Coordinates of C-alpha atoms in Angstrom, one line a residue:
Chain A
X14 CA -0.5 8.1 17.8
X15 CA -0.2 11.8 18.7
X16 CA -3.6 12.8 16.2
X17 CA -6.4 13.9 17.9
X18 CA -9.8 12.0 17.0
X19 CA -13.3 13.3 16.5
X20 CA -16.4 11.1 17.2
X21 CA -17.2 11.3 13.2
X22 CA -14.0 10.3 12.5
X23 CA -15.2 7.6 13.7
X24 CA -19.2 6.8 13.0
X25 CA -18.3 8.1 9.4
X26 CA -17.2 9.0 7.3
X27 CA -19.9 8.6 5.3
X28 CA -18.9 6.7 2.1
X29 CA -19.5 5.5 -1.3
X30 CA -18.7 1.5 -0.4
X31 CA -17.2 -0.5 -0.2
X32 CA -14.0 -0.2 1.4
X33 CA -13.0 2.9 4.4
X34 CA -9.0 2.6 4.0
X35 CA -9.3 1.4 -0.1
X36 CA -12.2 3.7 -1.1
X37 CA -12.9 6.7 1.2
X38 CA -9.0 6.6 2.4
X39 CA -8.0 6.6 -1.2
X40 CA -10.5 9.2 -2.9
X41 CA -9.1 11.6 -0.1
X42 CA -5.6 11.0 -1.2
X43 CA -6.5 11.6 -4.5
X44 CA -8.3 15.6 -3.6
X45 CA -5.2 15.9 -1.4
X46 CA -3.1 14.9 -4.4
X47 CA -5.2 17.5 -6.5
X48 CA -5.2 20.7 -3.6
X49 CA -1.3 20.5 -3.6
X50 CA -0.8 20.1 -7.7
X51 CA -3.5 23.4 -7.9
X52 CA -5.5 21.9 -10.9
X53 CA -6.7 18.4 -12.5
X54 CA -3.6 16.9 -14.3
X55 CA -3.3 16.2 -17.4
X56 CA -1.6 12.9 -17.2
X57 CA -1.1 11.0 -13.7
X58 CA 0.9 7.9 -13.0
X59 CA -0.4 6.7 -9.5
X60 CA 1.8 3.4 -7.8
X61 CA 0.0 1.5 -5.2
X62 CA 2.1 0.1 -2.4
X63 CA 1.4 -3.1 -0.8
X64 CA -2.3 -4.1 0.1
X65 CA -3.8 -1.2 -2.4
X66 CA -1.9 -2.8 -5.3
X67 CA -2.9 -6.0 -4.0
X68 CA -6.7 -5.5 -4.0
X69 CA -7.4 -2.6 -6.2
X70 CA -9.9 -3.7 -8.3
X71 CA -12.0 -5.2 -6.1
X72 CA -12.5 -2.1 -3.8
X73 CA -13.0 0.9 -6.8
X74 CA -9.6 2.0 -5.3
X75 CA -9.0 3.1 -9.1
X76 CA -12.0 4.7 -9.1
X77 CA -12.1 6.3 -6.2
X78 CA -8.2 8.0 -6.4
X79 CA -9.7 9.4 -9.9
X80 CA -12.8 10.7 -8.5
X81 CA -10.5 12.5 -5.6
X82 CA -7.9 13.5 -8.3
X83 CA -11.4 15.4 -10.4
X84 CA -12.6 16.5 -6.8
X85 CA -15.2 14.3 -5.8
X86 CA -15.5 13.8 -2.2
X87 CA -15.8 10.1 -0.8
X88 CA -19.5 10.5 -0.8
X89 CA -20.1 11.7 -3.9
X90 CA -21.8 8.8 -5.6
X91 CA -20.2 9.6 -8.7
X92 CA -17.3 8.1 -8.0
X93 CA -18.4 4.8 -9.4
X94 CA -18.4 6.4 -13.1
X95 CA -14.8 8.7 -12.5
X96 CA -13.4 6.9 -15.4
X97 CA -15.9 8.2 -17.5
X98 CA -15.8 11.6 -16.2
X99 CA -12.0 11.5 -16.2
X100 CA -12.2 11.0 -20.1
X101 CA -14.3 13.5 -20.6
X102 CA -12.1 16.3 -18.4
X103 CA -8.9 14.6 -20.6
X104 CA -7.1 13.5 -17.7
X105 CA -4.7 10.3 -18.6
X106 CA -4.1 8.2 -16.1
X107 CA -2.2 4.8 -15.5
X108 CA -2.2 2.4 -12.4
X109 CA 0.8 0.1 -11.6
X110 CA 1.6 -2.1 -8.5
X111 CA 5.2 -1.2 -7.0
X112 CA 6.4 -1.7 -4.1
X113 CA 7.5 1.8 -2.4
X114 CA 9.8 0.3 0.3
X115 CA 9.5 -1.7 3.0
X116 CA 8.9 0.7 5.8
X117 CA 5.9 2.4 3.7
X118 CA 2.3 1.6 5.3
X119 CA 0.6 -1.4 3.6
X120 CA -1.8 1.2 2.1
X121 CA 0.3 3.9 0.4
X122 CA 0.0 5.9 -3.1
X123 CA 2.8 7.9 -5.1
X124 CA 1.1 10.0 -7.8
X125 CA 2.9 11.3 -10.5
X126 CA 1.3 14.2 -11.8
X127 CA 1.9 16.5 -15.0
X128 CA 0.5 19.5 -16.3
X129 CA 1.9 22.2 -18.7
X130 CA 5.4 21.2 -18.6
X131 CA 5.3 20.8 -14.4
X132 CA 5.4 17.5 -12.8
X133 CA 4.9 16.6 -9.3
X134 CA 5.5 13.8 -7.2
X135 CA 3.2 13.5 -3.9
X136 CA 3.2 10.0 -1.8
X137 CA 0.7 9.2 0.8
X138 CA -1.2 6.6 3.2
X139 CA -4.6 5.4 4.0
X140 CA -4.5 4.6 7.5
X141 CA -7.8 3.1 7.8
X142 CA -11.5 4.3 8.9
X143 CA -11.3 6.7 5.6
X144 CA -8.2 8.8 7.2
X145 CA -5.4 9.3 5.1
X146 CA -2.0 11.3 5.3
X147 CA 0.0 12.7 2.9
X148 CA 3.6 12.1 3.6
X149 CA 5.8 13.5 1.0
X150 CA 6.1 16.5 -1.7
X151 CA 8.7 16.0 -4.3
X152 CA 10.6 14.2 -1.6
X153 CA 10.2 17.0 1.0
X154 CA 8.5 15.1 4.2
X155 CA 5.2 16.5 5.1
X156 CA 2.3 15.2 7.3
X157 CA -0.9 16.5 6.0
X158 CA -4.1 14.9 7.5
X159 CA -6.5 17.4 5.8
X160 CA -8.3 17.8 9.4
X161 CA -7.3 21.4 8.9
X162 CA -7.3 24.1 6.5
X163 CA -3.7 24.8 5.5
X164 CA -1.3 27.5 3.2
X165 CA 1.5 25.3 1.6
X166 CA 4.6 27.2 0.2
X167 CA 7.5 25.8 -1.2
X168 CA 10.1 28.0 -1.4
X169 CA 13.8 28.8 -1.7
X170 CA 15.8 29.2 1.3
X171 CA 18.7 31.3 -0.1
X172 CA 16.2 34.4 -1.1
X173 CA 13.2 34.1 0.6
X174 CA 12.3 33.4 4.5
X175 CA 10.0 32.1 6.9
X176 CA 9.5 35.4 8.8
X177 CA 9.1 37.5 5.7
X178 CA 6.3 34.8 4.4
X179 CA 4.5 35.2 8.2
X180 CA 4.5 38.9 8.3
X181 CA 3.0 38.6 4.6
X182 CA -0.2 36.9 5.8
X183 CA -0.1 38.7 9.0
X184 CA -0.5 41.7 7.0
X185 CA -4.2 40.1 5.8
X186 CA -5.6 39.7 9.5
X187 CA -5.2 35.5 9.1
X188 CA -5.1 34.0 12.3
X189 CA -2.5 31.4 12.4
X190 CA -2.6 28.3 14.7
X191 CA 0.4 25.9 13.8
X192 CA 3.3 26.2 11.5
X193 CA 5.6 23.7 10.3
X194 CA 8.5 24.0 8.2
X195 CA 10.5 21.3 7.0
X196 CA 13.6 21.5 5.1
X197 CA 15.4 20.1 1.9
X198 CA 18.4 20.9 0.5
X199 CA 18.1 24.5 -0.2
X200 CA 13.9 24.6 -0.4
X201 CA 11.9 24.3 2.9
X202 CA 8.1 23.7 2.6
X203 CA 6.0 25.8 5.2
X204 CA 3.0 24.5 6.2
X205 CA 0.8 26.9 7.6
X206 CA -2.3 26.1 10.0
X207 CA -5.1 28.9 9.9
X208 CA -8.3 28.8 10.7
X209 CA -9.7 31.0 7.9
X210 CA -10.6 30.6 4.5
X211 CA -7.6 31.9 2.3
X212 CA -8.3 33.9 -0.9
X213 CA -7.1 32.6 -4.0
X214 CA -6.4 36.6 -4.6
X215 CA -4.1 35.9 -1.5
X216 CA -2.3 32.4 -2.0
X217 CA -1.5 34.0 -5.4
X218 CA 0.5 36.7 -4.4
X219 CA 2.2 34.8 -1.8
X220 CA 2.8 32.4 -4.9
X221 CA 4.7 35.7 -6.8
X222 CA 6.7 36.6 -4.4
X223 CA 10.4 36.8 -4.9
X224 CA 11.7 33.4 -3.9
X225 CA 8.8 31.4 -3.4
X226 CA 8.8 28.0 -5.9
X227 CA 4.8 27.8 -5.6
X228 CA 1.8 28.3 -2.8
X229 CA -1.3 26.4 -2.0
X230 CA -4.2 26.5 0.2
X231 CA -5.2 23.0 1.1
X232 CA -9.2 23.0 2.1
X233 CA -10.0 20.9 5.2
X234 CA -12.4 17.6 5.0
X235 CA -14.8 19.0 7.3
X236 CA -17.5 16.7 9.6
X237 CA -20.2 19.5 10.0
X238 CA -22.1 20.3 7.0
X239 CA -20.9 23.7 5.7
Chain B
X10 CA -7.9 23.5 32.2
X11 CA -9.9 21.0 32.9
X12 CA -10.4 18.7 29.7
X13 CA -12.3 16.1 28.7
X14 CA -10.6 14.0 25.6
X15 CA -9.9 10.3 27.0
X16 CA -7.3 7.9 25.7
X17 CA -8.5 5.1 28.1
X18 CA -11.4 3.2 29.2
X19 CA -9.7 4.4 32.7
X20 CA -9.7 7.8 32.0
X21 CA -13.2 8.0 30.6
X22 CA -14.8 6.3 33.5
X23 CA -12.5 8.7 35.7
X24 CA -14.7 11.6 33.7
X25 CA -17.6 10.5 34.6
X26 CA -17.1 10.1 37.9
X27 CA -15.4 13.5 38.8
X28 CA -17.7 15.2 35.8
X29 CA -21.1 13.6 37.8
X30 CA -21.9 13.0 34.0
X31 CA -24.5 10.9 33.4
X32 CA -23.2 8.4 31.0
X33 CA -20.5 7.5 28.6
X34 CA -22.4 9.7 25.9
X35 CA -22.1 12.6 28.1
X36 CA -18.4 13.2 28.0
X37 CA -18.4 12.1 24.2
X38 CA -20.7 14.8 23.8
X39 CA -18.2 17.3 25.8
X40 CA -14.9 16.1 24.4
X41 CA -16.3 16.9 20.9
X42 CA -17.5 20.1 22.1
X43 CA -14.1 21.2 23.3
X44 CA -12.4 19.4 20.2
X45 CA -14.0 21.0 17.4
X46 CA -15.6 23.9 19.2
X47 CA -19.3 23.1 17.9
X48 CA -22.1 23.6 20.2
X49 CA -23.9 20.2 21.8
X50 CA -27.3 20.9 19.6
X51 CA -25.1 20.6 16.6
X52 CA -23.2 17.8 17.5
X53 CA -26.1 16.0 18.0
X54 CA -27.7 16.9 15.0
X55 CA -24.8 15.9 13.0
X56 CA -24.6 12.1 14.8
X57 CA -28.6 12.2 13.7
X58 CA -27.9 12.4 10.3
X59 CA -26.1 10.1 10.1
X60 CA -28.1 7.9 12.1
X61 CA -30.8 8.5 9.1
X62 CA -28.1 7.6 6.3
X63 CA -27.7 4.4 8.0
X64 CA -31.5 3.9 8.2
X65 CA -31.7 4.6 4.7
X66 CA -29.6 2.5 3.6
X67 CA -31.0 -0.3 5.8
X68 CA -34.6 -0.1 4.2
X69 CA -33.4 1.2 0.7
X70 CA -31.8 -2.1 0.6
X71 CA -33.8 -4.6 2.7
X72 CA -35.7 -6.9 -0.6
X73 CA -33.2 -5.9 -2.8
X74 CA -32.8 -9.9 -3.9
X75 CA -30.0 -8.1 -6.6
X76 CA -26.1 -9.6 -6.9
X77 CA -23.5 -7.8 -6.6
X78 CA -21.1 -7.7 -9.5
X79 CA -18.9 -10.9 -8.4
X80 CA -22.5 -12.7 -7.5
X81 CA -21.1 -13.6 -4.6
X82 CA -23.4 -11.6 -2.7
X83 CA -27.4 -10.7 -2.7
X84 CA -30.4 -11.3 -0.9
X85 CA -29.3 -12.1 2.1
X86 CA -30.8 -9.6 4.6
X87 CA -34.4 -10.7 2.6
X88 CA -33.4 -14.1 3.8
X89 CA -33.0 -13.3 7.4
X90 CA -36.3 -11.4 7.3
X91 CA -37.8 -14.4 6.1
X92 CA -37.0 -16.8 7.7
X93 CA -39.7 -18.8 9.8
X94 CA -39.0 -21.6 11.9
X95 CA -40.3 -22.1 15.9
X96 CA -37.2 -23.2 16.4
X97 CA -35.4 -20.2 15.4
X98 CA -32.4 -19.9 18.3
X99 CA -32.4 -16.0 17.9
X100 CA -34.7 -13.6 19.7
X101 CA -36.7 -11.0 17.7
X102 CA -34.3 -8.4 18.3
X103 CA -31.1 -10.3 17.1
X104 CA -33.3 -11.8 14.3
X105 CA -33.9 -8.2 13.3
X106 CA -30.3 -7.1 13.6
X107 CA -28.7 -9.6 11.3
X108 CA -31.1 -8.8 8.7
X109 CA -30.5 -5.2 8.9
X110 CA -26.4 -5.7 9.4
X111 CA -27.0 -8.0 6.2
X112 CA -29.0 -4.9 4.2
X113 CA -26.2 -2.0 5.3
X114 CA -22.8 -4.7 4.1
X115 CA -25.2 -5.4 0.3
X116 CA -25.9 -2.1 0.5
X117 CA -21.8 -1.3 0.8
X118 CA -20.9 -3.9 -1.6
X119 CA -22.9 -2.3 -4.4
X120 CA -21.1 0.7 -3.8
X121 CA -24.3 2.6 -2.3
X122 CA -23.7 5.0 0.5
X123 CA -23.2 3.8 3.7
X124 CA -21.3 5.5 7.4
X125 CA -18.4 4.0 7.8
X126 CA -18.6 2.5 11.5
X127 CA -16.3 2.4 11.9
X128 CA -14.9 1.1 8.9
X129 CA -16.6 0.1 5.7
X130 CA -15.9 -3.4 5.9
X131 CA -17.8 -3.1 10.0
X132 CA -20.6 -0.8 8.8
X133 CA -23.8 -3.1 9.2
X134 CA -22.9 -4.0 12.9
X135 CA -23.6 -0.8 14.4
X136 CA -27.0 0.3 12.4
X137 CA -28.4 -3.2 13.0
X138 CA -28.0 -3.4 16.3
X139 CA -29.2 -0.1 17.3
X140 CA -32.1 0.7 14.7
X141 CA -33.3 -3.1 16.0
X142 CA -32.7 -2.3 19.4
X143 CA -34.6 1.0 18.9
X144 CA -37.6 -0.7 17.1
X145 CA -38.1 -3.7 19.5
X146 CA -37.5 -1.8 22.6
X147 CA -39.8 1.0 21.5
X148 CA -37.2 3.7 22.3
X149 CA -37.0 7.5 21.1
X150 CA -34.6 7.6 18.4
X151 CA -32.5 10.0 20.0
X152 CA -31.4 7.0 22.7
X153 CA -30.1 6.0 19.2
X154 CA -28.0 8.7 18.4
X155 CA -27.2 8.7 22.0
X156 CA -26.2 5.0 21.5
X157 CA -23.7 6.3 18.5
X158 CA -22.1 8.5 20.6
X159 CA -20.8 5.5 23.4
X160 CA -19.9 3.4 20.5
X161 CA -17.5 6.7 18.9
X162 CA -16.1 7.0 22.9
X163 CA -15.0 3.5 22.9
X164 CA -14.0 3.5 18.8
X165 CA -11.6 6.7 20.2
X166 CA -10.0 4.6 22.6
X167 CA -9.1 2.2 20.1
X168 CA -8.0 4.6 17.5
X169 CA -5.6 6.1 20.1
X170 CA -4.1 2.8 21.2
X171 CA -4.1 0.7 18.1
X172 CA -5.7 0.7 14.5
X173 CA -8.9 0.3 12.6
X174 CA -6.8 -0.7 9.7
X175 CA -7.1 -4.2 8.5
X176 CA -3.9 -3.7 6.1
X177 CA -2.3 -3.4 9.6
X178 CA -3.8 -5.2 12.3
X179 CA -6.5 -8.0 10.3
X180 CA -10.8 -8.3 11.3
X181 CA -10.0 -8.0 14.1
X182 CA -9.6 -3.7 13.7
X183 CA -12.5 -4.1 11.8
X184 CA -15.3 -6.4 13.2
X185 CA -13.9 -6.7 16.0
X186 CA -13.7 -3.4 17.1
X187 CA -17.1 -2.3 16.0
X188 CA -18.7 -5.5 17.9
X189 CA -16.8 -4.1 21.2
X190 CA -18.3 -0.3 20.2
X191 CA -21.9 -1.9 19.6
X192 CA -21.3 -4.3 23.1
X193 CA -21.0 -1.0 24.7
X194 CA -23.7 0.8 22.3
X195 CA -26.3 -1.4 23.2
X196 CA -25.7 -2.0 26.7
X197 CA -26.0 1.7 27.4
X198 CA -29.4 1.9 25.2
X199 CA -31.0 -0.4 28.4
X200 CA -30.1 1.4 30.9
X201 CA -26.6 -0.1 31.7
X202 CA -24.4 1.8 33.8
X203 CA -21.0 2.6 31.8
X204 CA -18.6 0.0 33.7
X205 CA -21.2 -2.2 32.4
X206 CA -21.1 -0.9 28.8
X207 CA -17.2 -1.4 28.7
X208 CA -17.4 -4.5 30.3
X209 CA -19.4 -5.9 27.6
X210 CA -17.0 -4.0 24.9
X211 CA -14.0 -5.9 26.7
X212 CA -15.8 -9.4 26.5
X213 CA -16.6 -8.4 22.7
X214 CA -13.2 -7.9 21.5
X215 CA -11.9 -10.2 23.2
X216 CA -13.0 -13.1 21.4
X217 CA -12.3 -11.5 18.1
X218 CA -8.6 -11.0 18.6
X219 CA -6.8 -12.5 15.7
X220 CA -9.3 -12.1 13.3
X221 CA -7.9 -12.7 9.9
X222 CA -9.2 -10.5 7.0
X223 CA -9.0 -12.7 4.3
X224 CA -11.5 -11.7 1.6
X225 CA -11.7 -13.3 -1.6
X226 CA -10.7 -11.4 -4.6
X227 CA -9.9 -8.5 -2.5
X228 CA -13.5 -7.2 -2.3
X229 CA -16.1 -6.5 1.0
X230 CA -18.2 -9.4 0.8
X231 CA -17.1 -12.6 1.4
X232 CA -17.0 -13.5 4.3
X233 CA -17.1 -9.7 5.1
X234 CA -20.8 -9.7 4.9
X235 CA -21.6 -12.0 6.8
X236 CA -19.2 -11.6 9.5
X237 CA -21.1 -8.3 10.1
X238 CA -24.5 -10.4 11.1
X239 CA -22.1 -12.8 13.3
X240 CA -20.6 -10.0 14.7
X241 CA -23.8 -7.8 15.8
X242 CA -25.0 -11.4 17.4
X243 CA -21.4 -11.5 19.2
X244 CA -22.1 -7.9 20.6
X245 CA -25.7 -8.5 21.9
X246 CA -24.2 -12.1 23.8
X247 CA -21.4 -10.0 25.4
X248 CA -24.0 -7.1 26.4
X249 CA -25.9 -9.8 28.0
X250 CA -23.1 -11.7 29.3
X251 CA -22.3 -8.2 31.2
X252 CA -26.0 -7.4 32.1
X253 CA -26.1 -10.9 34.2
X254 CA -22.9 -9.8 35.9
X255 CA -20.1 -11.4 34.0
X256 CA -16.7 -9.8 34.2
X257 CA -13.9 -9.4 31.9
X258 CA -11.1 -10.7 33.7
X259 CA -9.0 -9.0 31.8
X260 CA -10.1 -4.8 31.7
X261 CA -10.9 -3.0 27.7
X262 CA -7.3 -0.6 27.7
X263 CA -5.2 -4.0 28.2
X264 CA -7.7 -5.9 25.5
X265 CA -6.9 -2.8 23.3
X266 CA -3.6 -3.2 23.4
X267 CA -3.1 -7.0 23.5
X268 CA -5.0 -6.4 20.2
X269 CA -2.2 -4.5 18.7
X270 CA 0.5 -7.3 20.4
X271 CA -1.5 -10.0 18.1
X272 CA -1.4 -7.5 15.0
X273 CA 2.1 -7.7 15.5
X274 CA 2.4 -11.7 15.3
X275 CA -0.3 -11.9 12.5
X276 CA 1.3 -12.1 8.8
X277 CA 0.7 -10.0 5.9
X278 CA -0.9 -12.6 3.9
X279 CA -3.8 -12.3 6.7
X280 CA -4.1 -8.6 6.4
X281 CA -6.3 -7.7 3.9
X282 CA -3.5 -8.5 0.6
X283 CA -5.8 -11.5 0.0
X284 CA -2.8 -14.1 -0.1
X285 CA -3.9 -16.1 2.4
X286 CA -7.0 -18.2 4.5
X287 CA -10.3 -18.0 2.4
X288 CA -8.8 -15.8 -0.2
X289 CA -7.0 -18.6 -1.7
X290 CA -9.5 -21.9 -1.1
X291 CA -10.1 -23.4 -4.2
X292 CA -13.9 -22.0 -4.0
X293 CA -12.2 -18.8 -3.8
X294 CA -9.7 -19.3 -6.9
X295 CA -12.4 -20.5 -9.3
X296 CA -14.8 -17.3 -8.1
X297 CA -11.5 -14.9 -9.1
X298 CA -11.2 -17.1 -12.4
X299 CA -14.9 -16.5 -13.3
X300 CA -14.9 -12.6 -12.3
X301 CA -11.1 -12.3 -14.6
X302 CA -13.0 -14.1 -17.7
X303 CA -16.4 -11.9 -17.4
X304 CA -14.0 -9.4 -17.5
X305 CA -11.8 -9.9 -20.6
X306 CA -14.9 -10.7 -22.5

C-alpha cells in the first residue's frame, strides 16, 4: 500500500455507527459520488458488490450512501433519517445487489447517477477504517482517496490539452502539487492536486473551455476542524 | 531529509533511538507534524477531542438499559457496572473497562456517534481501556491522549502492512488489531518503555489471528459487542504478560504480516458477508426471521 496514513485516519474517523467500511466508508463514497456529478441527482441507481450487498441493511449502508449523495458527512447524525430527507430534496434512488466482477474489493459501489438529461457512472471501494477510493469515472480509471483537494477535468484529447489546461490555472496563482492524467479512447481525465481552495468562478471557466467535456473541484475530507 | 513516518515496528523503535525521543508518542506526534504540516499544539488538541467524543459517548450511554432495534443488544455495560460478587476474577480496572468497551459498542449499535478505533466494529476497546486506566490510575488526561497517540503508531503499522478491513482480512483487522494498539496504549500509560509496549501489541495479536467476523444479520452487535469487552481484557493480560518480562517469540512486523498470510487462507463466508460461523446458527436464523417479519409488518 503506497498511501500515506495520518494518526486520525486511524483513531477516527469519528462516525455515526455502526459500521467504519459499511457506514462511514460508504457515506464518503456517496459525497465523492456527488463532488464529481456537481449536484444532488435526480434519480440514482447504486449496485453494491460483494459484502455491501450482503449486509446492507444491517449497517445503514443505504442510509448512509444517501446521506453522502445529499452531502452529509459521516458524522452528521442525520444520516439515520436520509431517506426522509432524500424525499424531500426529490432524489429517486434504488439499491440492488450485483456482483461487479471478481477482482472488485469485497466492499465496492457503482452509482448510476442522472440529472437533466446527463448520466454518470462512478464505481468505488470502502477499504475499511472509514477510507474509501473512487476507482472509476464513466469507465475512465481514477484513484481518488479524497485526502486532498483536487480539480477534475474530463476533456477531449483531439482539441484541448494538458499544457493549455495547466497554464490556465497557472494563470490564477494555484499552486499545484500532483497531476495525474489518465487516458481513454480519445478523452483523458486530469486530476489535478492543489493545495488551495478553487473558485467555483474558476472550475467554471475551466468547464467552458473549448474542448473540455466537464470540470470539478473535489473538496478534501479534512481531520483538523476547519 | 531526515523523516520520521515508520512502516515498521523496526523502524519506529530505530526513531526513537537515533531521535533520543522519549516514547512511541513522540515520533507519532512528529510524523504527523511533518505529514500534514500542523503544529504539535494542534495535533494534540485534535487527538483530545476526540478523546472527549469517546468519553461522551461512554457516560451518555452507560444506564442506557434500551435495545437496539434487532433486541439483540442493550444493557450490557449497566450489567458489568453492576455486578457484585467477592469472587469477581477481574480487577477494578478491567472491571471498569468492559463496562465502558460495552457502553461505546451500544452506543455504536444505536447509530450514536462514536471514533472509529480503529474501526467501528473495534471502537469500545480503545476508550475503555484508557478512560479506565486514566480513572483508576489517577493520571492527567493528557497521558490519555498521549496513550491515543501509541495506539495510532502501531494502528499505522498495520495499515501499511495489511488491512483494517474485515471484508478482507476477518476480526481479526478489527479486534484484533485494536487489542494489539490498546496492548501497546496501555503499557505505555504506566510507564513502560516502548519495546515493552510492542511487545505486549505482538502477544495481543497474536492470539487473535484468524478471527472470523461472522455477525448475525450483518449488523455490529453480535458477537461484535461483546468481543470488544473480551478483547480490552485480552489487551490488559498481554500488557501485563510483557510488564513481568514475557517475550513475543515471534517480533510485531512478522505478526503483522502473518496476519495478512491467514487473511489469505480465511474464506469469504468468514469475512464479514454473514454466510458463515455464528451468522448462520439456528439462534441466528430465527433472530434474522424475527427482524424480516417486524419488518414487512
Amino acid at each position: 500500500m503506497s498511501d500515506t496514513w495520518s494518526v486520525f485516519d486511524i483513531i477516527g474517523p469519528i462516525m455515526v455507527g455502526p459500521s467504519s467500511s459499511h457506514t462511514a466508508g460508504a457515506c464518503k463514497l456517496g459525497i465523492m459520488a456527488r463532488y464529481i456529478f456537481g449536484k444532488t441527482p435526480k434519480i440514482v441507481h447504486i449496485e453494491l458488490h460483494g459484502s455491501f450487498g450482503d449486509v446492507k441493511e444491517g449497517h445503514c449502508t443505504d442510509l448512509a450512501i444517501v446521506g453522502g449523495l445529499l452531502g452529509m458527512l459521516p458524522s452528521n447524525k442525520n444520516i439515520c433519517t436520509s431517506d426522509e430527507r432524500a424525499k424531500e430534496e426529490g432524489m429517486e434512488y434504488s439499491f440492488q445487489a450485483n456482483n461487479l466482477g471478481d477482482d472488485q474489493h469485497p466492499n465496492t459501489v457503482r452509482f448510476t447517477l442522472q440529472a437533466d438529461d446527463r448520466t454518470q457512472v462512478i464505481t468505488g471501494c470502502s477499504v475499511g477504517g472509514g477510507k474509501a477510493i473512487i476507482t472509476e469515472i464513466d469507465k475512465i480509471p481514477v484513484y481518488l482517496t479524497g485526502n486532498y483537494s483536487s480539480l477534475l477535468v474530463c476533456f477531449d484529447n483531439t482539441n484541448f490539452s494538458l499544457n493549455t489546461l495547466l497554464q490556465h490555472i497557472a494563470q490564477k496563482n494555484i499552486t499545484i502539487v500532483n497531476t495525474e492524467t489518465t487516458i481513454y479512447k480519445n478523452r483523458t481525465l486530469a486530476d489535478i492536486e492543489i493545495k488551495e481552495y478553487f473558485y467555483p468562478k474558476t472550475v467554471q471557466e475551466i468547464s467552458t473551455l473549448n474542448g473540455v467535456e466537464w470540470a470539478r473541484y473535489i473538496n478534501h475530507f479534512s481531520h483538523y476542524p476547519q | 531529509m531526515s523523516s520520521f513516518q515508520f512502516y515498521s515496528a523496526k523502524k519506529l523503535l530505530n526513531l526513537i533511538q537515533d531521535s533520543k525521543a522519549m516514547n512511541i508518542c513522540d515520533i507519532m506526534l512528529k510524523a504527523e507534524e511533518e505529514l500534514t504540516r500542523n503544529n504539535r499544539d494542534r495535533i494534540f488538541e485534535n487527538m483530545r477531542y476526540r478523546l472527549s467524543i469517546m468519553k461522551d459517548a461512554i457516560s451518555s450511554e452507560l444506564s442506557n438499559e434500551k435495545k437496539s432495534k434487532s433486541k439483540m443488544i442493550g444493557g450490557e455495560s449497566e450489567k458489568m457496572k453492576e455486578i457484585k460478587n467477592e469472587n469477581i476474577f477481574l480487577s477494578e480496572i478491567m472491571r471498569r473497562a468492559c463496562e465502558y468497551s460495552l457502553a461505546v459498542m451500544e452506543k455504536n449499535a444505536r447509530m450514536g456517534r462514536i471514533v472509529a478505533a480503529p474501526t467501528a466494529g473495534s471502537s469500545g476497546i480503545l476508550p475503555g481501556g484508557i478512560i479506565a486506566t486514566e480513572e483508576c490510575l489517577h493520571l492527567s488526561e493528557d497521558k490519555s491522549v498521549e496513550a491515543l497517540f501509541t495506539a495510532g503508531a502501531i494502528g499505522i503499522i498495520i495499515a501499511h502492512n495489511a488491512t483494517f478491513s474485515a471484508a478482507e482480512a476477518g476480526c481479526q483487522a478489527e479486534v484484533g488489531a485494536s487489542s494489539a494498539m490498546a496492548a501497546a496504549a496501555l503499557s505505555s500509560m504506566r510507564g513502560m518503555s516502548p519495546e515493552q509496549c510492542i511487545n505486549a501489541a505482538a502477544l495481543a495479536l497474536k492470539n487473535m489471528l484468524g478471527l472470523a467476523c461472522d455477525p448475525i444479520g450483518g449488523l455490529v452487535e453480535v458477537p461484535c459487542v461483546k468481543r470488544n469487552a473480551l478483547g480490552i481484557s485480552h489487551a490488559m493480560t498481554a500488557s501485563d504478560m510483557s510488564l513481568a518480562g514475557i517475550k513475543s517469540v515471534v517480533p510485531f512486523d512478522e505478526v503483522v504480516l502473518a496476519m495478512n498470510n491467514v487473511a489469505k487462507s480465511m474464506g469469504e463466508n468468514i469475512r464479514e458477508t454473514s454466510r458463515g460461523g455464528l451468522a448462520v446458527s439456528d439462534t441466528a436464523k430465527e433472530i434474522i426471521e424475527r427482524i424480516r417479519e417486524k419488518r414487512r409488518k
